Coordinates of C-alpha atoms in Angstrom, one line a residue:
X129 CA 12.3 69.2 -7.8
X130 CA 12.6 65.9 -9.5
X131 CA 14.0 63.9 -7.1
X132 CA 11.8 65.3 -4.0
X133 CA 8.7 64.2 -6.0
X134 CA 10.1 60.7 -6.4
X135 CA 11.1 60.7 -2.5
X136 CA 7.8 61.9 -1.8
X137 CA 6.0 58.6 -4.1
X138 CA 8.7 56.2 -2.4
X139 CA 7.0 57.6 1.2
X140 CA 3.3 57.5 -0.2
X141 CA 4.1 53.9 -1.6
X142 CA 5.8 52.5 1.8
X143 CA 2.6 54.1 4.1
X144 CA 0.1 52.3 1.2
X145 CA 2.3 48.9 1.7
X146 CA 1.9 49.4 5.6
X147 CA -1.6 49.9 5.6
X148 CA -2.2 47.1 3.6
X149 CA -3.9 44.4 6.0
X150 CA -2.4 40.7 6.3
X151 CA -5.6 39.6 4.9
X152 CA -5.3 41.6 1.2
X153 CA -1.6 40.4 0.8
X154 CA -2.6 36.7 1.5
X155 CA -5.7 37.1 -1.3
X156 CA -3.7 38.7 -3.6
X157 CA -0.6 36.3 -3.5
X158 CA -3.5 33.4 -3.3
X159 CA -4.8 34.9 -7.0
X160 CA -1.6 35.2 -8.4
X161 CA -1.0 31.6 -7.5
X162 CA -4.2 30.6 -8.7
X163 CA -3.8 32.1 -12.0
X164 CA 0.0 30.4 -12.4
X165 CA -1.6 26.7 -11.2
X166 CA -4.2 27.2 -13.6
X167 CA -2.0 28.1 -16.7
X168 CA 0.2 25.6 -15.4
X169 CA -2.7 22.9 -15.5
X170 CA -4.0 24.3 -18.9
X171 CA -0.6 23.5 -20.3
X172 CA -0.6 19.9 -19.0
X173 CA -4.2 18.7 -19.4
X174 CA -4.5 15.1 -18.3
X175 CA -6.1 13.5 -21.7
X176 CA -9.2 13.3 -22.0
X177 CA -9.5 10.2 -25.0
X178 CA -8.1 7.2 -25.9
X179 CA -8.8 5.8 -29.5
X180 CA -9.2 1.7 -28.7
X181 CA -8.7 -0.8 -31.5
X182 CA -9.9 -4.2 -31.3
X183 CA -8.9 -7.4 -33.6
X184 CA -10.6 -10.4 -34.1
X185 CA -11.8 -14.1 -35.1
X186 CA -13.6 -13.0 -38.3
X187 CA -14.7 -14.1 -41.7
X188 CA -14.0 -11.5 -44.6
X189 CA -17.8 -10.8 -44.7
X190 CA -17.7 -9.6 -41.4
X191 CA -16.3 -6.4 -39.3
X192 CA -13.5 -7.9 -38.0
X193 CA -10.8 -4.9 -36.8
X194 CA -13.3 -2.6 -34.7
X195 CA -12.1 0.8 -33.3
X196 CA -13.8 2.7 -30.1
X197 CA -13.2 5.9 -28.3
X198 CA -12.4 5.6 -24.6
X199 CA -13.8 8.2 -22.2
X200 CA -10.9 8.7 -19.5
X201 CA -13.0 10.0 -17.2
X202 CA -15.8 7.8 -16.7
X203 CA -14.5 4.2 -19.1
X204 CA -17.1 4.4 -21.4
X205 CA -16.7 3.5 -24.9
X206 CA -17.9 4.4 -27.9
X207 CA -18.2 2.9 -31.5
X208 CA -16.2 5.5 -34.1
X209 CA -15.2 2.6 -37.1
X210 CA -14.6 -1.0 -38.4
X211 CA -13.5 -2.8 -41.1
X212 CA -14.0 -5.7 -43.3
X213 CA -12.7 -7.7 -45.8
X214 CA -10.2 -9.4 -43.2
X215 CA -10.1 -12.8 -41.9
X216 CA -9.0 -13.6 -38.7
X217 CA -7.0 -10.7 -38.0
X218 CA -6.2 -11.9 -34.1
X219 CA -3.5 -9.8 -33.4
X220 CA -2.6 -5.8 -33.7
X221 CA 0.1 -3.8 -33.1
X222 CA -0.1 0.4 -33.4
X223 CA 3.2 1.9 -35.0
X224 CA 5.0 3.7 -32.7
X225 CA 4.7 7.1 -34.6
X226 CA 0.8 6.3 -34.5
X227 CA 0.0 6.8 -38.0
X228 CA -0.3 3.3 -39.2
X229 CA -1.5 -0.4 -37.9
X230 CA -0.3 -3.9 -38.3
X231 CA -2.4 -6.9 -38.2
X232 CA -1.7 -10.7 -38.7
X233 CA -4.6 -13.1 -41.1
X234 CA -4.5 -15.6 -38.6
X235 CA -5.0 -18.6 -41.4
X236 CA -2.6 -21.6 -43.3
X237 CA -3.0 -20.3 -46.6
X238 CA -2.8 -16.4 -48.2
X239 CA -2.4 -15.4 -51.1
X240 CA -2.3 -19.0 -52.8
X241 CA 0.9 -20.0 -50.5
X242 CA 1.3 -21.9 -47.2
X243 CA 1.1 -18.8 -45.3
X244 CA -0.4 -16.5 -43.4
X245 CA -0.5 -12.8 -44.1
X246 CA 0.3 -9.4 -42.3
X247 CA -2.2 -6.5 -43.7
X248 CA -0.9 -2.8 -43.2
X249 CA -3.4 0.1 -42.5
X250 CA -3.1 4.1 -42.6
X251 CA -4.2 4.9 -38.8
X252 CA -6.1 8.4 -38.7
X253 CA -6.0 8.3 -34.6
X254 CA -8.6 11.4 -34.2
X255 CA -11.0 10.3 -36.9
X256 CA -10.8 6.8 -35.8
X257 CA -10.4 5.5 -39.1
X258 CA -8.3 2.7 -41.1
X259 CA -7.6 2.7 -44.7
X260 CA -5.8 -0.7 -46.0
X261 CA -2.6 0.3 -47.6
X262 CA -1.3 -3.5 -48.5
X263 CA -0.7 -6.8 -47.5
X264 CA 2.1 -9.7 -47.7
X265 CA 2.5 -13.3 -46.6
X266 CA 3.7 -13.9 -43.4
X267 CA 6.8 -16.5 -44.0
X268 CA 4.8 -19.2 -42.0
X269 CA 1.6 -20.6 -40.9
X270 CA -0.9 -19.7 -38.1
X271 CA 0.8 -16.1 -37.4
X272 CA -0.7 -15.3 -33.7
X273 CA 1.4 -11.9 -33.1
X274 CA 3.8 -9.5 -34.3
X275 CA 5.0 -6.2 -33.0
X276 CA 7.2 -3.2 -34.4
X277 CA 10.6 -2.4 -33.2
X278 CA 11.7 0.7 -31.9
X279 CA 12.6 2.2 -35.3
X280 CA 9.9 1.8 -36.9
X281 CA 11.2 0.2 -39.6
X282 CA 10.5 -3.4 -39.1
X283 CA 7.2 -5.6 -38.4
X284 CA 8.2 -9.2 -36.5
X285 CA 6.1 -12.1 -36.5
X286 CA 5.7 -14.8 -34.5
X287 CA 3.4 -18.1 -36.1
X288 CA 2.0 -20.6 -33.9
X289 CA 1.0 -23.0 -36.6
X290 CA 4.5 -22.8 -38.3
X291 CA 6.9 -22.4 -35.1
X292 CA 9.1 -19.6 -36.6
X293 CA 9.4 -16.3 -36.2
X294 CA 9.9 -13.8 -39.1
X295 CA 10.4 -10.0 -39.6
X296 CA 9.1 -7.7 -42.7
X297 CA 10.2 -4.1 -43.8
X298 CA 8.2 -1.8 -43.1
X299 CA 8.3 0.9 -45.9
X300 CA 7.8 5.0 -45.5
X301 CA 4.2 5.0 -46.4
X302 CA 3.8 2.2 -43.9
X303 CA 3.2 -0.6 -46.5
X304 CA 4.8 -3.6 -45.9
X305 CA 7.4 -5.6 -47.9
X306 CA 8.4 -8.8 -48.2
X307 CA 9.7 -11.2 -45.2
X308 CA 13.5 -10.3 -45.3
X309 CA 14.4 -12.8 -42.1
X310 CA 13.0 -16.0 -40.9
X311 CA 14.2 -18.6 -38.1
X312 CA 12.4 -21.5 -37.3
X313 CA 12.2 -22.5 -33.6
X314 CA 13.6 -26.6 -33.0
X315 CA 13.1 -28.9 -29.9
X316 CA 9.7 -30.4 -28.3
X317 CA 8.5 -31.2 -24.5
X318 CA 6.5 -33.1 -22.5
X319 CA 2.7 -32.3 -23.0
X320 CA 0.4 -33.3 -25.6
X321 CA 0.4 -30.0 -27.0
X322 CA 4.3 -29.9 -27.3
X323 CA 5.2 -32.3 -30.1
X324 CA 6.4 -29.4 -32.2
X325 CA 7.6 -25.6 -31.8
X326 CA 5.0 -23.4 -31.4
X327 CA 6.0 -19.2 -31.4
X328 CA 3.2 -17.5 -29.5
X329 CA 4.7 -14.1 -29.1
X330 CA 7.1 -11.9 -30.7
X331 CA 8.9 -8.7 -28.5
X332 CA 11.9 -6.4 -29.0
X333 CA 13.4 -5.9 -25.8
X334 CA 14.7 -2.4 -24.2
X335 CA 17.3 -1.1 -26.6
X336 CA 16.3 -2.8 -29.8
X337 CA 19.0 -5.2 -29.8
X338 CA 17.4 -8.4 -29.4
X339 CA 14.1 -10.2 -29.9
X340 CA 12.1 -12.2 -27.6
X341 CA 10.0 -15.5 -28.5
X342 CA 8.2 -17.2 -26.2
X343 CA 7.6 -20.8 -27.7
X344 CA 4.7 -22.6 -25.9
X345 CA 6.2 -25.9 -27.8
X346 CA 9.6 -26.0 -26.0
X347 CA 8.9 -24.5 -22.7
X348 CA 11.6 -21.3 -23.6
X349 CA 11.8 -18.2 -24.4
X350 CA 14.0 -17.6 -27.3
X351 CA 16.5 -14.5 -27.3
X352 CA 17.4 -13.4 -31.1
X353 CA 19.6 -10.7 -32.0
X354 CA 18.6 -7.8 -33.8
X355 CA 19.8 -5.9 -36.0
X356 CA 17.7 -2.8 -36.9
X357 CA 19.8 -1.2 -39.8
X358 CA 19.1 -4.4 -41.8
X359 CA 16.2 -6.4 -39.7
X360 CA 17.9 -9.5 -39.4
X361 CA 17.3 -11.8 -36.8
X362 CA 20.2 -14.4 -35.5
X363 CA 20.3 -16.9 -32.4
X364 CA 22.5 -16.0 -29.7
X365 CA 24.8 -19.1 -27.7
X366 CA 22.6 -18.9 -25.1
X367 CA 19.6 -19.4 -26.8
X368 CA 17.4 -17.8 -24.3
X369 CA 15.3 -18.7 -20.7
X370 CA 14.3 -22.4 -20.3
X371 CA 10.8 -22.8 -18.6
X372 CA 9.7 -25.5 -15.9
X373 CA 8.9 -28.5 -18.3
X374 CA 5.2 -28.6 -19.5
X375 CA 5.0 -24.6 -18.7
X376 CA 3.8 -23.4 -22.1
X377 CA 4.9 -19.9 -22.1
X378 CA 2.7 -17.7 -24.4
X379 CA 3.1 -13.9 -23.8
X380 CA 5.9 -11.8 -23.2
X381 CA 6.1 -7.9 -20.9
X382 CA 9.0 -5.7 -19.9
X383 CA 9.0 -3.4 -16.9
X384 CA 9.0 -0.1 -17.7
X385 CA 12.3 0.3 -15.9
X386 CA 13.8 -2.5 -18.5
X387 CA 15.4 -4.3 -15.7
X388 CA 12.7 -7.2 -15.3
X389 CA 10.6 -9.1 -17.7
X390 CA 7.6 -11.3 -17.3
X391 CA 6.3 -14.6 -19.2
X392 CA 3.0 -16.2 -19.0
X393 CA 2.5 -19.1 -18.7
X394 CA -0.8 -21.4 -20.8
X395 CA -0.3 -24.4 -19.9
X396 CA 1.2 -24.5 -16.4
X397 CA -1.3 -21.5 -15.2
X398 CA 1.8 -19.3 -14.2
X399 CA 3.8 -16.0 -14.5
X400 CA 7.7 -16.4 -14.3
X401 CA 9.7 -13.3 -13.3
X402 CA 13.6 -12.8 -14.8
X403 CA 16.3 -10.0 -14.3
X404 CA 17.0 -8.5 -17.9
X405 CA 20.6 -8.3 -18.5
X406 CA 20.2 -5.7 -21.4
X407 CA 23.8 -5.4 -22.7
X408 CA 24.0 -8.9 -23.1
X409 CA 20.2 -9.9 -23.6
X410 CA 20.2 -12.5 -20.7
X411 CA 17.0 -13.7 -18.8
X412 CA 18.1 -14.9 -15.2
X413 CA 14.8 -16.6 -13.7
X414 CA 13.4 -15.0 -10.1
X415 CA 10.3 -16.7 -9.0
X416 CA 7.2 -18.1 -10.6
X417 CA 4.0 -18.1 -9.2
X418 CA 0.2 -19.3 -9.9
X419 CA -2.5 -17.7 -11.6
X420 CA -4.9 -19.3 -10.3
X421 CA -6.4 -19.2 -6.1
X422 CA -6.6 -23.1 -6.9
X423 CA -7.2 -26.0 -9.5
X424 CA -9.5 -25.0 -12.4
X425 CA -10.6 -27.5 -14.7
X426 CA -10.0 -26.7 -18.5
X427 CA -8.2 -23.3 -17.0
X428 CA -5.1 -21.7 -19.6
X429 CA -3.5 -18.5 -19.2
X430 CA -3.3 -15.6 -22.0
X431 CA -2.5 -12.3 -21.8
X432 CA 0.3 -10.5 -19.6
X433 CA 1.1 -6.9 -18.8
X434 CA 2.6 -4.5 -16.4
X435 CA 1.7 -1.6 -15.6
X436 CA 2.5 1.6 -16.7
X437 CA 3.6 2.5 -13.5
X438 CA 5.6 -0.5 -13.0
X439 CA 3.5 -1.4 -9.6
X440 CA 1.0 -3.8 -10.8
X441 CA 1.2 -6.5 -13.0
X442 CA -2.0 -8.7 -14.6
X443 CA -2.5 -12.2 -16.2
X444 CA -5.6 -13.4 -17.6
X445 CA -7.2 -17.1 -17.2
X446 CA -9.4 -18.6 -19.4
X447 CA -11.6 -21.0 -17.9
X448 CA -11.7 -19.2 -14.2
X449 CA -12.4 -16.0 -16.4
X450 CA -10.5 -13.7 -14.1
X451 CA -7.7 -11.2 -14.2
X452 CA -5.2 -12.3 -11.9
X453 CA -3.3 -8.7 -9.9
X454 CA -0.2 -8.9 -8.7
X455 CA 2.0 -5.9 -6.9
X456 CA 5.7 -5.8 -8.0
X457 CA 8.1 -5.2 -5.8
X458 CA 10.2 -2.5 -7.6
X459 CA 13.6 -3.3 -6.2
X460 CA 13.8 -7.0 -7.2
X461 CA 11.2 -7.6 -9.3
X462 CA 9.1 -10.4 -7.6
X463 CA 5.4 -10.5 -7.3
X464 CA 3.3 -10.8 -4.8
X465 CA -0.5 -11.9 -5.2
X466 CA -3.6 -9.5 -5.0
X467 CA -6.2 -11.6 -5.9
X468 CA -8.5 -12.3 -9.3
X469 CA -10.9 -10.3 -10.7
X470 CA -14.1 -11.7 -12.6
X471 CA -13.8 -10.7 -16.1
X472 CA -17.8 -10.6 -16.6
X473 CA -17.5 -13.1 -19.8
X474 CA -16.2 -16.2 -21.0
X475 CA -11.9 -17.1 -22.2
X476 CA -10.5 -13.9 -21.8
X477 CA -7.8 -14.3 -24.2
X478 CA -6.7 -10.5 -24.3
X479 CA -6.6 -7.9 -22.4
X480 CA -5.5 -4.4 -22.4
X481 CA -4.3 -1.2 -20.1
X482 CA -4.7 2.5 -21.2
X483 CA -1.7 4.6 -21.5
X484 CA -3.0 6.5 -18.3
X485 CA -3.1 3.0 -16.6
X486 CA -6.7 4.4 -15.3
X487 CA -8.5 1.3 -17.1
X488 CA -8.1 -2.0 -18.3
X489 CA -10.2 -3.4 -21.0
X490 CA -11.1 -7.5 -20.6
X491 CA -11.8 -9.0 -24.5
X492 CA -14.5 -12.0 -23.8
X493 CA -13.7 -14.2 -27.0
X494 CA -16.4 -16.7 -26.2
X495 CA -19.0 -14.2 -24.4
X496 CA -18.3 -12.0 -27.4
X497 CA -17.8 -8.6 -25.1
X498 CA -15.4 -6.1 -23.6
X499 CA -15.5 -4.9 -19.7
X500 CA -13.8 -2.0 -18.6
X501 CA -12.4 -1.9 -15.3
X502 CA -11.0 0.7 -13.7
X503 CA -7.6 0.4 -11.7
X504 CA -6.6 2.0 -8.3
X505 CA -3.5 3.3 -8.5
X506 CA -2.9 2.6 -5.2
X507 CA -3.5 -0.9 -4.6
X508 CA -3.5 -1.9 -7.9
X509 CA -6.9 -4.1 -7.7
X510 CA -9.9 -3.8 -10.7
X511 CA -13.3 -2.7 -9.9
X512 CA -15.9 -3.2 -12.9
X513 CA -17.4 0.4 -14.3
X514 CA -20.4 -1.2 -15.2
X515 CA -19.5 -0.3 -19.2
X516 CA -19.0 -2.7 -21.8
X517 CA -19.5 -3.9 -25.4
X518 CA -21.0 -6.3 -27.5
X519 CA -18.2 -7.5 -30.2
X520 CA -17.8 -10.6 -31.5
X521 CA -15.1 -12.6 -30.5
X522 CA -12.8 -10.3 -29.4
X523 CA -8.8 -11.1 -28.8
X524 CA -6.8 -8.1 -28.9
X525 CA -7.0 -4.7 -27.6
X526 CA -4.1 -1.9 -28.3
X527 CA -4.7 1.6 -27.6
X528 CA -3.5 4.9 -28.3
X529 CA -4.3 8.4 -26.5
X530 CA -6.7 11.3 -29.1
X531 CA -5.6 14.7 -28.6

């Protein structure tokens, strides 16, 4: 009797399957889907936040390191912190676990030595909140940037006023020690502002096993070895790219792919393209092209960064107060020319790109404001959101994405 009762469900079953129109089985498949896409899309939620830090030209009786929420969906911004107590703290750099930030004093004398100084600061990323943990001399005057190597472990800086280049330990609550390697940069070039070495960027390339120093003094950008067990810093026989003479290269970006690299050039108004050897840390120069449509007066380049999508790739000009786009072609790395973008203010000398790569934030230092642009990921060009900021006289932007 069993088994005719399950015969007869199996017939009831099959008639109820037949009888089901085309219609029912298409809106109930369509729901099921539905429901799977939207679990799917709750699990990978495009963020929402991005916490944006700001450094500065400041006096110690002034806010000088200023942190703002981004709103990804529509660029606005909104004040969450700032601190004092600083001065000229001109150049940031987020730790790459996210809980702590590095900036440089920007000045000739710290601490009662001929120095400047790198201050180190707990980073609560939700809150939006700093809390100083220490500070130490730099090794050198004038220190314009630094950045952290892959490890975490290690703080490099590169000083302008000095011409060297120096690293510090970074401890494991994020305090920093004492400079444990130092070079100073030699040579000279033709312009009036290249009597001396002059370090104006410091970056650890692809596999964290060299440095990178652009030096605006000798038109080159120095390749170091690195070692990260110990943090020393060493010249290599090749010593690194050599620039056009009277170039002035100032900032330094990787593509993400790590096969390229890009310098910008200050004085020269240019971007120079290379093919990164990483095993060997080799720069082989591909093009370089202008920043500028034509001849501007008093004009100097800045910042330089690609994309995160490794399409689009922007310099900033100071003087024709524009960001200048470029596409890059992905199989050889060479750029080709979008056109410039007004940075609504005054010596743009920083700039910065979400993680997203939805906006792009323009730091005004003489204006005293921030725009925020948004970027089409398709052609890669910059159309003003009508947001920005009063701050005064901003030059660095680094940003982190808020859960």
């Amino acid at each position: 009797p069993n088994e005719m009762q399950n015969n007869l469900q199996l017939t009831l079953d099959f008639r109820l399957i037949r009888r089901m129109t085309l219609r029912t089985f298409f809106l109930t498949t369509t729901f099921s889907a539905l429901g799977l896409t939207m679990a799917l899309g709750q699990a990978t939620a495009a963020p929402a936040r991005a916490l944006v830090c700001f450094g500065s030209y400041s006096t110690p009786d002034k806010e000088s390191v200023h942190l703002f929420q981004l709103n990804l969906k529509d660029g606005s911004l909104k004040k969450l912190s700032a601190v004092d107590g600083l001065k000229n703290p001109s150049f940031l750099k987020i730790h790459p676990n996210g809980k702590f930030l590095y900036t440089v004093n920007e000045v000739a004398t710290f601490d009662g030595k001929r120095s400047g100084g790198v201050t180190a600061f707990a980073l609560d990323v939700q809150a939006g909140k700093l809390t100083q943990l220490n500070q130490q001399p730099s090794g050198d005057t004038g220190p314009c940037h630094l950045t952290v190597d892959a490890t975490g472990k290690y703080v490099l800086v590169a000083h302008y006023g000095g011409g060297s280049t120096s690293v510090l330990p970074i401890k494991k609550d994020g305090s920093v020690g004492a400079v444990v390697s130092q070079i100073k940069h030699k040579g000279s070039s033709v312009h009036s502002r290249q009597k001396a070495p002059h370090a104006h960027s410091i970056h650890v390339g692809p596999n964290n096993k060299f440095a990178f120093a652009p030096d605006l003094g000798i038109d080159k950008v120095l390749v170091f070895s690195f070692d990260e067990k110990t943090g020393a810093i060493a010249e290599t026989k090749f010593d690194g790219a050599k620039l056009e003479p009277g170039s002035g290269p100032r900032h330094f970006g990787f593509h993400p792919d790590g096969k390229f690299a890009y310098v910008i050039n200050e004085i020269k108004q240019t971007v120079t393209a290379f093919r990164y050897r990483a095993k060997r840390g080799r720069l082989k120069t591909l093009q370089t092209v202008s920043t500028v449509p034509h001849s501007v007066e008093g004009n100097s380049t800045a910042e330089v960064l690609v994309h995160p999508s490794g399409k689009f790739l922007y310099g900033s000009n100071r003087g024709h107060n524009s960001i200048a786009m470029f596409r890059i072609n992905e199989k050889n790395g060479k750029l080709t020319a979008l056109g410039h973008e007004s940075t609504r203010g005054s010596t743009p000398r920083n700039f910065g790109i979400d993680p997203t790569g939805q906006f792009l934030l323009a730091a005004n230092q003489q204006s005293d404001n921030v725009a925020v642009f948004r970027i089409d990921q398709n052609t890669g060009k910059l159309k003003f959101t009508g947001n920005e900021i009063k701050l005064s006289k901003p030059v660095c932007v680094r940003m982190i994405l808020q859960k």
